Coordinates of C-alpha atoms and ligand atoms in Angstrom, one line a residue:
X1 CA 0.0 0.0 0.0
X2 CA 2.1 2.8 -1.3
X3 CA 1.6 6.5 -1.9
X4 CA 2.0 5.7 -5.6
X5 CA -1.3 3.8 -5.6
X6 CA -2.9 6.8 -3.9
X7 CA -1.6 9.2 -6.5
X8 CA -2.6 6.9 -9.3
X9 CA -6.1 6.8 -8.0
X10 CA -6.2 10.6 -7.8
X11 CA -5.0 10.8 -11.4
X12 CA -7.6 8.3 -12.6
X13 CA -10.5 10.0 -10.8
X14 CA -9.7 13.6 -11.6
X15 CA -13.0 14.1 -13.4
X16 CA -15.0 13.0 -10.4
X17 CA -12.9 15.3 -8.1
X18 CA -13.6 18.3 -10.4
X19 CA -17.3 17.4 -10.4
X20 CA -17.4 17.3 -6.6
X21 CA -15.7 20.7 -6.4
X22 CA -18.3 22.0 -8.9
X23 CA -21.0 20.8 -6.6
X24 CA -19.5 22.5 -3.5
X25 CA -18.9 25.7 -5.4
X26 CA -22.5 25.8 -6.4
X27 CA -23.5 26.5 -2.8
X28 CA -23.3 30.2 -2.2
X29 CA -21.6 30.2 1.3
X30 CA -21.2 34.0 1.7
X31 CA -20.5 34.3 5.4
X32 CA -20.8 38.1 5.8
X33 CA -24.4 38.4 4.6
X34 CA -27.0 36.8 7.0
X35 CA -29.3 36.1 4.0
X36 CA -27.0 33.3 3.0
X37 CA -26.9 31.6 6.4
X38 CA -28.8 28.5 5.2
X39 CA -26.4 28.1 2.3
X40 CA -23.4 28.5 4.5
X41 CA -24.7 25.7 6.7
X42 CA -25.4 23.6 3.6
X43 CA -21.8 24.1 2.4
X44 CA -20.6 22.9 5.9
X45 CA -22.8 19.8 5.7
X46 CA -21.5 19.0 2.3
X47 CA -17.9 19.2 3.5
X48 CA -18.6 17.0 6.6
X49 CA -20.3 14.4 4.3
X50 CA -17.2 14.3 2.1
X51 CA -15.0 13.6 5.2
X52 CA -17.3 10.9 6.3
X53 CA -17.0 9.3 2.9
X54 CA -13.3 9.3 3.5
X55 CA -13.9 7.4 6.8
X56 CA -13.4 10.5 9.0
X57 CA -16.1 11.0 11.6
X58 CA -16.9 14.7 10.9
X59 CA -19.6 16.8 12.5
X60 CA -20.7 20.4 12.7
X61 CA -19.9 22.3 15.9
X62 CA -21.7 25.4 16.7
X63 CA -19.9 28.7 17.3
X64 CA -22.7 31.2 17.8
X65 CA -22.2 32.2 14.2
X66 CA -21.6 29.8 11.3
X67 CA -20.7 26.2 12.2
X68 CA -17.2 24.7 12.1
X69 CA -16.7 21.4 10.4
X70 CA -14.9 19.4 13.1
X71 CA -13.4 15.9 13.2
X72 CA -11.0 14.0 15.5
X73 CA -9.4 11.2 13.6
X74 CA -7.2 8.5 15.1
X75 CA -5.3 7.4 12.0
X76 CA -3.7 4.1 11.5
X77 CA -3.1 2.0 14.7
X78 CA 0.7 2.0 14.1
X79 CA 0.8 5.7 13.2
X80 CA 3.8 7.4 15.0
X81 CA 4.0 10.7 13.1
X82 CA 2.9 14.1 14.2
X83 CA -0.7 14.9 15.2
X84 CA -1.9 17.2 12.5
X85 CA -4.5 20.0 12.7
X86 CA -5.9 20.7 9.3
X87 CA -7.5 24.1 9.0
X88 CA -9.4 25.6 6.0
X89 CA -12.5 27.7 5.4
X90 CA -15.6 26.9 3.4
X91 CA -17.1 30.4 3.4
X92 CA -16.5 32.8 0.5
X93 CA -16.4 36.5 -0.2
X94 CA -19.6 38.2 -1.6
X95 CA -19.5 37.9 -5.4
X96 CA -20.2 41.6 -6.1
X97 CA -20.0 43.4 -8.5
X98 CA -22.1 40.8 -10.3
X99 CA -22.1 42.5 -13.6
X100 CA -18.4 41.9 -14.0
X101 CA -18.6 38.1 -14.0
X102 CA -18.5 36.4 -17.4
X103 CA -20.6 33.6 -15.9
X104 CA -22.7 33.5 -12.7
X105 CA -20.4 33.2 -9.6
X106 CA -22.2 30.1 -8.2
X107 CA -22.6 28.3 -11.5
X108 CA -19.0 27.0 -11.9
X109 CA -17.7 26.6 -15.4
X110 CA -14.5 24.9 -16.7
X111 CA -12.6 27.1 -19.2
X112 CA -9.8 25.8 -21.5
X113 CA -6.3 27.2 -21.3
X114 CA -5.7 30.6 -22.9
X115 CA -2.2 29.5 -24.0
X116 CA 0.6 27.5 -22.5
X117 CA 3.1 30.3 -21.4
X118 CA 3.9 31.0 -17.8
X119 CA 1.9 34.2 -18.0
X120 CA -1.4 32.9 -19.4
X121 CA -4.2 31.2 -17.5
X122 CA -4.4 27.4 -18.0
X123 CA -7.4 25.2 -17.9
X124 CA -9.5 26.4 -14.9
X125 CA -12.6 26.3 -12.9
X126 CA -14.3 29.7 -12.5
X127 CA -16.5 30.4 -9.5
X128 CA -16.6 32.4 -6.3
X129 CA -14.5 30.4 -3.8
X130 CA -12.7 28.4 -6.5
X131 CA -9.2 29.1 -5.1
X132 CA -10.2 30.8 -1.8
X133 CA -10.7 28.4 -0.3
X134 CA -13.0 25.6 -1.4
X135 CA -10.7 24.4 -4.2
X136 CA -7.7 24.2 -1.9
X137 CA -9.7 22.4 0.9
X138 CA -11.0 20.1 -1.8
X139 CA -7.5 19.1 -2.7
X140 CA -7.1 17.9 0.9
X141 CA -10.5 16.1 0.9
X142 CA -9.6 14.3 -2.3
X143 CA -6.3 13.1 -0.8
X144 CA -8.3 11.8 2.2
X145 CA -10.7 10.0 -0.1
X146 CA -7.9 8.4 -2.1
X147 CA -6.1 7.2 1.0
X148 CA -9.3 5.7 2.3
X149 CA -9.8 3.8 -0.9
X150 CA -6.3 2.5 -1.2
X151 CA -5.4 1.9 2.5
X152 CA -8.9 1.5 4.1
X153 CA -8.5 4.8 6.0
X154 CA -6.6 8.0 6.3
X155 CA -3.4 6.9 8.1
X156 CA -2.6 10.3 9.7
X157 CA -3.8 11.2 13.2
X158 CA -5.5 14.5 12.8
X159 CA -8.0 17.1 14.1
X160 CA -9.9 18.9 11.4
X161 CA -11.3 22.4 11.8
X162 CA -12.9 24.0 8.7
X163 CA -14.3 27.4 9.4
X164 CA -17.3 29.2 8.0
X165 CA -16.4 32.8 9.1
X166 CA -12.8 33.4 7.8
X167 CA -14.0 35.9 5.2
X168 CA -16.0 37.8 7.8
X169 CA -13.3 38.2 10.3
X170 CA -13.3 34.9 12.2
X171 CA -15.3 36.6 15.0
X172 CA -16.2 33.4 16.9
X173 CA -12.9 31.5 16.3
X174 CA -10.9 32.7 19.3
X175 CA -13.7 31.5 21.7
X176 CA -14.0 28.2 19.8
X177 CA -10.2 27.6 20.0
X178 CA -10.2 28.4 23.7
X179 CA -13.1 26.0 24.3
X180 CA -11.4 23.2 22.3
X181 CA -7.9 23.9 23.6
X182 CA -7.6 20.5 25.2
X183 CA -8.0 18.7 21.9
X184 CA -6.2 21.3 19.9
X185 CA -3.2 21.1 22.2
X186 CA -2.6 17.6 21.1
X187 CA -1.7 18.8 17.6
X188 CA 2.0 19.1 16.8
X189 CA 1.5 21.1 13.6
X190 CA -1.3 22.9 11.7
X191 CA -1.6 22.5 8.0
X192 CA -3.4 25.1 5.9
X193 CA -3.9 25.4 2.1
X194 CA -5.1 28.9 1.7
X195 CA -2.2 30.7 0.1
X196 CA -0.4 30.8 -3.3
X197 CA 2.6 29.6 -5.1
X198 CA 5.5 31.7 -6.4
X199 CA 4.2 31.3 -10.0
X200 CA 3.0 28.7 -12.5
X201 CA 5.1 25.5 -12.0
X202 CA 6.7 27.1 -8.9
X203 CA 5.2 25.6 -5.8
X204 CA 6.1 27.1 -2.5
X205 CA 5.7 27.0 1.2
X206 CA 4.6 30.2 2.8
X207 CA 6.3 31.0 6.2
X208 CA 4.6 34.2 7.1
X209 CA 1.3 36.0 6.7
X210 CA 0.7 39.6 7.7
X211 CA -1.7 40.6 10.5
X212 CA -4.6 43.0 10.0
X213 CA -6.3 45.8 11.9
X214 CA -9.4 47.1 10.2
X215 CA -11.2 50.3 11.3
X216 CA -13.8 52.7 10.1
X217 CA -13.9 56.4 11.0
X218 CA -16.6 58.9 10.6
X219 CA -15.9 62.6 10.8
X220 CA -19.0 64.7 11.9
X221 CA -19.3 68.4 11.3
X222 CA -22.7 70.2 11.3
X223 CA -25.9 68.4 12.3
X224 CA -27.4 68.7 8.8
X225 CA -26.5 68.8 5.2
X226 CA -26.1 72.4 3.9
X227 CA -26.2 74.5 0.7
X228 CA -22.6 74.8 -0.4
X229 CA -23.2 78.3 -1.7
X230 CA -24.5 79.6 1.6
X231 CA -22.2 77.6 3.8
X232 CA -19.1 76.7 1.7
X233 CA -16.2 78.6 3.2
X234 CA -18.2 79.4 6.4
X235 CA -18.0 76.1 8.2
X236 CA -16.1 72.8 8.0
X237 CA -16.7 70.6 5.1
X238 CA -16.1 67.1 6.6
X239 CA -15.0 65.6 3.3
X240 CA -12.4 68.3 2.8
X241 CA -11.2 68.0 6.4
X242 CA -11.2 64.1 6.4
X243 CA -9.2 63.9 3.2
X244 CA -6.7 66.5 4.5
X245 CA -6.2 64.5 7.7
X246 CA -5.9 61.1 6.0
X247 CA -3.4 62.5 3.5
X248 CA -1.1 63.1 6.4
X249 CA -0.9 59.3 7.2
X250 CA 2.1 58.9 4.9
X251 CA 5.3 61.0 4.6
X252 CA 7.3 61.7 1.5
X253 CA 8.9 58.2 1.8
X254 CA 5.5 56.6 2.0
X255 CA 6.2 55.7 5.6
X256 CA 3.2 55.7 8.0
X257 CA 3.4 58.8 10.2
X258 CA 1.5 57.5 13.3
X259 CA 4.0 57.7 16.2
X260 CA 5.2 54.3 17.3
X261 CA 3.8 52.6 14.3
X262 CA 7.2 50.9 13.4
X263 CA 8.4 50.5 17.1
X264 CA 7.9 46.7 17.3
X265 CA 8.5 45.9 13.6
X266 CA 11.0 43.0 13.2
X267 CA 13.3 44.0 10.4
X268 CA 14.2 41.7 7.5
X269 CA 17.3 39.6 8.0
X270 CA 20.1 40.2 5.5
X271 CA 19.7 36.5 4.7
X272 CA 16.0 37.1 3.7
X273 CA 17.0 40.0 1.5
X274 CA 19.4 37.8 -0.5
X275 CA 17.1 34.8 -0.6
X276 CA 14.1 36.8 -1.8
X277 CA 16.3 38.5 -4.5
X278 CA 17.3 35.1 -5.7
X279 CA 13.6 34.1 -6.2
X280 CA 13.7 36.0 -9.4
X281 CA 10.3 37.7 -8.9
X282 CA 9.5 40.0 -11.8
X283 CA 7.6 43.1 -10.4
X284 CA 7.5 44.7 -13.8
X285 CA 5.7 41.7 -15.3
X286 CA 3.4 41.5 -12.3
X287 CA 2.5 45.2 -12.7
X288 CA 1.9 44.7 -16.4
X289 CA -0.7 42.0 -15.7
X290 CA -2.8 44.5 -13.8
X291 CA -2.5 47.2 -16.4
X292 CA 0.4 49.2 -15.0
X293 CA 4.0 50.0 -16.1
X294 CA 7.2 50.2 -14.1
X295 CA 6.5 53.8 -13.0
X296 CA 3.9 52.2 -10.7
X297 CA 6.4 50.4 -8.6
X298 CA 5.8 52.6 -5.6
X299 CA 5.7 51.9 -1.9
X300 CA 7.8 52.5 1.3
X301 CA 11.2 53.9 0.2
X302 CA 14.2 51.6 0.6
X303 CA 12.4 48.2 0.0
X304 CA 11.7 46.1 -3.0
X305 CA 8.2 45.1 -4.0
X306 CA 8.5 41.7 -2.4
X307 CA 10.0 43.1 0.7
X308 CA 7.1 45.6 0.9
X309 CA 4.5 42.9 0.5
X310 CA 6.0 40.3 2.8
X311 CA 7.9 42.1 5.5
X312 CA 6.7 45.7 5.8
X313 CA 3.5 47.0 7.5
X314 CA 1.2 49.2 5.4
X315 CA -1.8 51.5 5.8
X316 CA -4.6 51.6 3.2
X317 CA -7.8 53.4 2.8
X318 CA -10.2 50.7 1.5
X319 CA -13.2 52.9 1.1
X320 CA -14.2 56.6 1.5
X321 CA -17.7 57.9 1.3
X322 CA -20.0 60.7 2.2
X323 CA -21.7 63.6 0.5
X324 CA -23.5 63.3 -2.7
X325 CA -22.8 60.1 -4.6
X326 CA -25.9 60.0 -6.9
X327 CA -26.0 60.9 -10.6
X328 CA -25.3 64.5 -11.7
X329 CA -24.3 67.4 -9.5
X330 CA -25.6 68.5 -6.1
X331 CA -24.1 71.5 -4.3
X332 CA -23.9 70.2 -0.8
X333 CA -21.8 70.5 2.3
X334 CA -22.5 67.1 4.0
X335 CA -22.9 66.6 7.7
X336 CA -20.3 63.9 7.8
X337 CA -17.7 61.9 5.9
X338 CA -16.3 58.4 6.5
X339 CA -13.5 56.1 5.6
X340 CA -12.5 52.5 6.0
X341 CA -8.9 52.3 7.0
X342 CA -6.9 49.1 7.4
X343 CA -3.4 48.2 8.4
X344 CA -1.4 45.2 7.3
X345 CA 0.9 44.2 10.1
X346 CA 4.1 42.3 10.5
X347 CA 5.9 40.7 13.4
X348 CA 5.8 41.9 16.2
X349 CA 3.0 44.5 15.8
X350 CA -0.1 44.1 18.0
X351 CA -3.4 44.9 16.2
X352 CA -5.0 46.4 19.3
X353 CA -2.1 48.8 20.0
X354 CA -2.1 49.9 16.3
X355 CA -5.8 50.7 16.4
X356 CA -5.3 52.7 19.7
X357 CA -2.4 54.6 18.2
X358 CA -4.4 55.4 15.1
X359 CA -7.3 56.7 17.1
X360 CA -4.9 58.8 19.3
X361 CA -3.3 60.2 16.1
X362 CA -6.8 61.1 14.7
X363 CA -7.7 62.8 18.0
X364 CA -4.5 64.9 17.7
X365 CA -5.5 65.9 14.2
X366 CA -9.2 66.6 14.9
X367 CA -10.2 69.4 12.5
X368 CA -11.6 72.5 14.2
X369 CA -15.3 72.2 15.0
X370 CA -15.5 68.5 14.1
X371 CA -15.7 65.2 16.0
X372 CA -14.7 61.6 15.3
X373 CA -16.8 58.4 15.6
X374 CA -14.8 55.2 15.5
X375 CA -15.7 51.6 14.6
X376 CA -13.6 48.5 14.9
X377 CA -13.8 45.7 12.3
X378 CA -11.4 43.3 13.9
X379 CA -8.4 41.7 12.2
X380 CA -5.7 39.4 13.5
X381 CA -2.1 39.0 14.5
X382 CA 0.7 38.4 12.0
X383 CA 1.8 34.8 11.8
X384 CA 5.3 33.7 11.2
X385 CA 6.6 30.1 11.3
X386 CA 10.0 28.6 11.6
X387 CA 11.6 27.5 8.4
X388 CA 13.6 24.8 10.2
X389 CA 11.2 22.2 11.5
X390 CA 11.2 18.6 10.3
X391 CA 7.5 19.0 9.3
X392 CA 8.5 21.8 6.9
X393 CA 11.2 19.6 5.5
X394 CA 8.6 16.9 5.0
X395 CA 6.3 19.3 3.3
X396 CA 9.1 20.5 1.0
X397 CA 9.7 16.9 -0.1
X398 CA 6.0 16.3 -0.6
X399 CA 5.5 19.4 -2.8
X400 CA 8.7 18.7 -4.8
X401 CA 7.5 15.2 -5.6
X402 CA 3.9 16.2 -6.3
X403 CA 4.8 19.0 -8.6
X404 CA 7.9 17.4 -10.2
X405 CA 10.2 20.2 -9.2
X406 CA 13.6 20.0 -7.5
X407 CA 12.7 22.2 -4.6
X408 CA 9.7 24.1 -3.3
X409 CA 10.4 27.8 -2.8
X410 CA 10.1 29.4 0.6
X411 CA 8.0 32.5 0.4
X412 CA 5.8 34.8 2.5
X413 CA 2.5 36.5 1.6
X414 CA 1.1 39.9 2.3
X415 CA -2.4 38.4 2.9
X416 CA -3.8 37.5 6.3
X417 CA -5.0 34.3 7.8
X418 CA -5.9 35.2 11.4
X419 CA -5.9 31.6 12.7
X420 CA -2.1 31.3 12.2
X421 CA -1.3 34.0 14.7
X422 CA -4.1 32.8 17.0
X423 CA -2.8 29.2 17.2
X424 CA 0.7 30.5 17.8
X425 CA -0.3 32.9 20.5
X426 CA -2.9 30.7 22.3
X427 CA -1.4 27.2 21.8
X428 CA 2.2 27.8 20.7
X429 CA 1.3 25.8 17.6
X430 CA 3.2 26.3 14.3
X431 CA 1.6 26.2 10.9
X432 CA 2.6 24.8 7.6
X433 CA 1.1 27.0 4.8
X434 CA 1.1 24.9 1.6
X435 CA -1.0 26.7 -0.9
X436 CA -1.7 26.3 -4.6
X437 CA -3.1 29.6 -5.8
X438 CA -1.6 31.9 -8.4
X439 CA -1.2 35.7 -8.4
X440 CA -3.8 36.1 -11.2
X441 CA -6.5 33.9 -9.6
X442 CA -8.6 37.0 -9.0
X443 CA -9.0 36.2 -5.3
X444 CA -12.1 38.2 -3.9
X445 CA -12.7 39.6 -7.4
X446 CA -15.1 38.7 -10.2
X447 CA -14.1 35.7 -12.3
X448 CA -12.2 34.0 -9.5
X449 CA -10.5 30.9 -10.7
X450 CA -8.5 27.8 -9.7
X451 CA -6.4 26.2 -12.4
X452 CA -6.8 22.4 -12.7
X453 CA -3.0 22.0 -12.7
X454 CA -2.9 23.7 -9.3
X455 CA -5.7 21.4 -8.1
X456 CA -3.7 18.4 -9.3
X457 CA -0.6 19.6 -7.5
X458 CA -2.7 20.2 -4.4
X459 CA -4.3 16.8 -4.3
X460 CA -1.0 15.1 -4.9
X461 CA 0.8 17.2 -2.4
X462 CA -1.7 16.3 0.3
X463 CA -1.4 12.6 -0.6
X464 CA 2.4 12.8 -0.3
X465 CA 2.3 14.9 2.8
X466 CA 0.3 12.2 4.6
X467 CA 2.8 9.6 3.5
X468 CA 5.7 11.8 4.7
X469 CA 4.0 12.3 8.1
X470 CA 3.5 8.5 8.3
X471 CA 7.3 8.0 7.9
X472 CA 8.1 10.5 10.6
X473 CA 8.3 8.8 14.0
Ligands
BES1 N1 -6.8 33.2 1.7 C1 -6.9 34.6 2.0 C2 -5.6 35.1 2.4 C3 -4.6 35.2 1.3 C4 -4.9 36.0 0.2 C5 -3.4 34.6 1.3 C6 -4.0 36.1 -0.9 C7 -2.5 34.6 0.3 C8 -2.8 35.4 -0.8 C9 -7.9 34.8 3.1 O1 -9.1 34.1 2.9 C10 -8.3 36.2 3.2 O2 -8.9 36.7 2.3 N2 -7.9 36.9 4.4 C11 -8.3 38.3 4.6 C12 -8.3 38.6 6.1 C13 -9.6 38.4 6.8 C14 -9.5 38.8 8.2 C15 -10.8 39.0 6.1 C16 -7.3 39.2 4.0 O3 -6.1 38.9 3.8 O4 -7.8 40.3 3.6
MN2 MN1 -8.8 32.2 2.2
MN3 MN1 -10.2 35.3 1.4

């Protein structure tokens, strides 16, 4: 009973695997919108049923919000490897704006390759959640199914926790983790497939995700909207004032000006600088794919694009609104203006302290006659993992074999997966991030896709990873 038989079976049954993924993607599990709650639950049930078909006794556990797909699996009687916690999420982002989709977001379609170069999309499945994260979780589910068929059961001892609220801030996860800490403490390593590769044919292990602090601020001026002829120049216009304040968030080097913002930031090591340079990342090509040229390579002075994404904290305004936003013109001084402002954080920045510092900075910059209203939208700690564990070595071998490359790259990502920092902080548990996405997968955007070649690499990697874990004693 070898891993070869498992991989052969995965190859033979690829069509069925794709069909199963299509079924899952057809369930609109949008976690942020309460209207979808029954669909979210249906997607969880679908996932639990798949695990049960693979001989894993999965169930739904309530969180107060959307349920978590949960399983505790013993593995083979002679299993001596690490106890693995598998984490993923079955919820998806809202599909909006709908009019930009070439096919309905919850009616998955398989599209043929556009070409065969490294810069053009290959054969792919298009739907909301295709790569983030159903397709990637499905790669794991398919590996479980194949191991069960070949060996009678999944050999690895594991706990499975597949969340339904990742895309809406994991608001109930911390409490759930605390409540289940006895079981979760038994895990030696967490495995997550919710990140990307370095590029087509360049599989990678991600050893760091950034943290996030998301806030919303409203600047209030008068208690009513006003005629801008009568009142313009006579009293504060909150949009003028808000934009003036927010523009001061960055200095000429594009560094964030909030006092103390960089205090705890762990700098890049000289080793990292060299290693990342040697990855041969082509920023100009990446910019080109989003319609920009090299003049657009901007960000914090003194750092390369990869360094800025992977190792530097940032501040972004994600939305700004207020005043007249309808058709045509309306001469108005609005009563208020608002912005959604978020920070991506790196080790060792604490999201709560950053939000506090931001609010104190805003208070110091309150425009005359105005007042602030603050809202917090949560976030999560940055998560960094050691690149020297034997589990990571095992994963590197699994990926290399599965993808037919000599060595998997070691990368970081600028995205955030709150559970990584949470598990480290609460349980001192390290995570292996083995993800199969591509830069141009349109994560969170219309026409999200997952390439079938990435799906194949994912299924095979999980099959090999289970084999590697079995060999560890
Ligand atoms: N899977 C993504 C994170 C990600 C995106 C990793 C791109 C690598 C590349 C995850 O589902 C996500 O979208 N996270 C959110 C954070 C969450 C708190 C809403 C993010 O990064 O914005
Ligand atoms: Mn995700
Ligand atoms: Mn996401």
